[in-house]
Amino acid sequence: MKKIIPLLILAAVMSGACNKSTNLSEDDSAIEKKIDKLLSEMTLEEKIGQMNQYSGNSAITGPLKARPEQIEDLKKGWIGSMLNVVGATNTREMQKLVMENSRMKIPLIFGFDVIHGYKTIFPIPLGESASWDLEAIEASARVAGSETAASGVHWTFAPMVDIARDARWGRIMEGAGEDTYLGSLIAVARVKGFQGKDLKDNNTIVACAKHFAAYGAAEAGRDYNTVDISDRVLKETYLKPFKVAVDAGVGTFMNSFNELDGVPATGNGYLVNSILKKDWDFKGFVVSDWGSIGEMVNHGVAKDKYEAGNLAANAGNDMDMESNSYRDHLLQLVKDGKVSEKTIDEAVRRILRIKFKLGLFDDPYKYCNEELEKKEVMSEANLNMARDVSRKSIVLLKNNNQILPISSDVKTIAVIGPLADSKKDMLCNWTAMGDPNDAVTVLEGIKAQVSATTKVLYAKGCNIADDSVTNFAQAVNIAKQADIVILAIGEAGNMSGEAHSRGNINIPGRQEELAKELFKTGKPVVVLLMNGRPLTIPWLAANAPALLECWFLGTQSGNAIADVVFGKYNPSGKLPVSFPYSVGQIPVYYNHKNTGRPKLSDTDFYVSRFEDIPNEPVFPFGYGLSYTTFSYSDITLSDTAMGMQDTLAISVQVKNTGKFDGEEVVQLYIQDLVGSVTRPVKELKGFKKLMIKVGETQEVKFKISTSDLAFYTKDMSFKAEPGDFKAYVGTSSSDCKEKRFTLK
Ligand code: NOJ
């Protein structure tokens, strides 16, 4: 069976060859005319109103409503959008205030952080990215979109498409990891999933590519911190996922909190006006991050919010989330001639355009349907989808002596660890309306799948983050009685996410010591690692008999983990991010440069190396095992050379040599050996996830063209340079076959 990989499609999208947003359909032209008319009738105050976004009362224990002081502004039509107001009933009530009282009757757009599910919570985005399964990722966003839409909300502040190479940064959990190519494909899948076929459908929502831009490059991984990177790195590494999101039709963008080259992103005209709106021809609107306009005062580029509002509006920021700078100063800024009415009109046009595309002018209440809400939210189909995506996200890191999978009629299982029966931790951060009580823990999932005669023992062993070891004895005691031990350890669910940077990214508290005590019993121990970021686990990686990276999998955590533990599902995930040996290596990523003194052996001295730690991560990007084994043939190339207009076919035979049917992610990397500027040691350029039956061999074929070899050359033009290249195909970034070819 042959698999052809459509590399050309992404390459075209990446290079900007196709651009959906430039072609205005008939529908679009009609919308523009309607906007012209509205703009001609609106007062300046009403226009500025559209540019204001406020948060409702985000009480997490109940329905989310408007703050009383906002009611009057809503009635006057001085608010264009609300966030954190959800539910068919709440949103209808608030929409009514606008539709029944305001002069222009312009519907509100409701936004909410639906990051990995609305109420049916899916794996954290980083974990889901480990599936390398674009269909599954799109389906997950589709479910999240349908539940959100059924609950009255039109807009999610997702996907976060920030590339992140620093695991100290808590928000690494929200993205797709360290790689631009994988991250770009995942960005597109998520945008398509949220936005569906047509925003006018009543189960689709507008997506938001965030945070624009380079937020993931915060110095020391400390959230909100300074970013200082070259324009080349910005364009090559950080901007591409945003660009492909535009080409996939994403409706909105959100600015980032960080500065870039001394200019905060919220007031950065180079990013927003020049790159996003002009070069990429983005037609949607840009919302600031929470309060980020006002934060330009702290950044030290504005004296006060009047100046900050001026900077933001003129940089192309269309909507102010919660800083009140536009509400309080934009009118005066126009009167003072600092912000032109044209700029205001352009911002309002963009906001109205999305409202039209959502069909809100046809029916402002179309998302407010309590019956649909009841039917859709946490439906059986959605829960099943979450379970499937969750098990696909698990990565098998180690499996000595094929401990896994275990038989479901084993006599006694000991389930141990502070994360083994903790509902609240399973959802991690950004849980939208997710309810921890709905989450299935490991203990529950295991109990649900064992035979009637299997005894399941449980002990917590210790807490996640304190120093107490008093409960170790009980854990060791039940381990001794068991045939197999399942140990769930890692971070608490709230240790990653916004404002949750960590200086040490080890397993907190005494959990590793608990593992040590359990290993000493000589019982087979399967370690389930739960974490919102890569952790530094050299000791655990060397000593755990079996290790499953489970991230935080959401509502269906325990069921999905049990599916993998008992072999109902053969793990197929691959790491979307490197696992550092220690924080001293950070940033550590597979597509680094060679340097002038690469370390080629352990005896080299004056080379790029550390005195005390290896250069390599503990687990590299693209790594992940299966219960079966795969063997790769040598690479076959269609030719040893290709011309600028040619394509080159690269193929390998992959055989399932083990005892289980299984999926493998076959990965293609390319290295440009000599360039006008230095090039990475290898870069992902294609992959294919395929099911291979026991004993079966499949041919996997990739096609590459010149655009796959292009980069920002010395003069910053994006093109391929003639010369020698290496193609690598394999099972991870560090385990590949290779072959050379030449671009003429
Ligand atoms: C701040 C976060 O940076 C952003 O990602 C989020 O969408 C907004 N707050 C709204 O909650």
JSON list of C-alpha atoms and ligand atoms in Angstrom, two decimals, residues 83-84 112-113 115 157-158 160 171 174 210-211 215 224 254-255 257 288-290 321 430 498, ligand 1:
[
{"chain": "A", "resi": 83, "resn": "LEU", "atom": "CA", "xyz": [-16.11, 37.44, 27.39]},
{"chain": "A", "resi": 84, "resn": "ASN", "atom": "CA", "xyz": [-16.79, 34.97, 30.15]},
{"chain": "A", "resi": 112, "resn": "PHE", "atom": "CA", "xyz": [-14.61, 32.47, 25.92]},
{"chain": "A", "resi": 113, "resn": "ASP", "atom": "CA", "xyz": [-11.38, 30.57, 26.49]},
{"chain": "A", "resi": 115, "resn": "ILE", "atom": "CA", "xyz": [-8.75, 25.84, 25.00]},
{"chain": "A", "resi": 157, "resn": "PHE", "atom": "CA", "xyz": [-9.70, 32.46, 22.18]},
{"chain": "A", "resi": 158, "resn": "ALA", "atom": "CA", "xyz": [-7.95, 29.49, 20.63]},
{"chain": "A", "resi": 160, "resn": "MET", "atom": "CA", "xyz": [-2.74, 29.16, 20.83]},
{"chain": "A", "resi": 171, "resn": "ARG", "atom": "CA", "xyz": [1.86, 28.08, 28.71]},
{"chain": "A", "resi": 174, "resn": "GLU", "atom": "CA", "xyz": [-1.53, 25.34, 25.50]},
{"chain": "A", "resi": 210, "resn": "LYS", "atom": "CA", "xyz": [-2.93, 33.79, 19.56]},
{"chain": "A", "resi": 211, "resn": "HIS", "atom": "CA", "xyz": [-0.68, 35.25, 20.88]},
{"chain": "A", "resi": 215, "resn": "TYR", "atom": "CA", "xyz": [5.10, 35.01, 23.23]},
{"chain": "A", "resi": 224, "resn": "TYR", "atom": "CA", "xyz": [5.03, 37.87, 30.15]},
{"chain": "A", "resi": 254, "resn": "MET", "atom": "CA", "xyz": [-5.06, 38.13, 19.70]},
{"chain": "A", "resi": 255, "resn": "ASN", "atom": "CA", "xyz": [-1.99, 40.17, 20.51]},
{"chain": "A", "resi": 257, "resn": "PHE", "atom": "CA", "xyz": [1.70, 40.44, 26.22]},
{"chain": "A", "resi": 288, "resn": "SER", "atom": "CA", "xyz": [-5.76, 42.78, 22.55]},
{"chain": "A", "resi": 289, "resn": "ASP", "atom": "CA", "xyz": [-4.88, 40.35, 25.31]},
{"chain": "A", "resi": 290, "resn": "TRP", "atom": "CA", "xyz": [-6.44, 41.00, 28.70]},
{"chain": "A", "resi": 321, "resn": "MET", "atom": "CA", "xyz": [-10.05, 43.45, 26.05]},
{"chain": "A", "resi": 430, "resn": "TRP", "atom": "CA", "xyz": [-7.99, 26.32, 31.11]},
{"chain": "A", "resi": 498, "resn": "GLU", "atom": "CA", "xyz": [-0.80, 31.19, 32.28]},
{"chain": "B", "resi": 1, "resn": "NOJ", "atom": "C1", "xyz": [-5.12, 36.22, 29.04]},
{"chain": "B", "resi": 1, "resn": "NOJ", "atom": "C2", "xyz": [-4.53, 35.14, 28.21]},
{"chain": "B", "resi": 1, "resn": "NOJ", "atom": "O1", "xyz": [-3.20, 35.46, 27.86]},
{"chain": "B", "resi": 1, "resn": "NOJ", "atom": "C3", "xyz": [-5.30, 34.86, 26.94]},
{"chain": "B", "resi": 1, "resn": "NOJ", "atom": "O2", "xyz": [-4.76, 33.75, 26.31]},
{"chain": "B", "resi": 1, "resn": "NOJ", "atom": "C4", "xyz": [-6.76, 34.69, 27.24]},
{"chain": "B", "resi": 1, "resn": "NOJ", "atom": "O3", "xyz": [-7.47, 34.40, 26.06]},
{"chain": "B", "resi": 1, "resn": "NOJ", "atom": "C5", "xyz": [-7.28, 35.96, 27.89]},
{"chain": "B", "resi": 1, "resn": "NOJ", "atom": "N1", "xyz": [-6.56, 36.19, 29.12]},
{"chain": "B", "resi": 1, "resn": "NOJ", "atom": "C6", "xyz": [-8.77, 35.91, 28.14]},
{"chain": "B", "resi": 1, "resn": "NOJ", "atom": "O4", "xyz": [-9.04, 35.08, 29.18]}
]
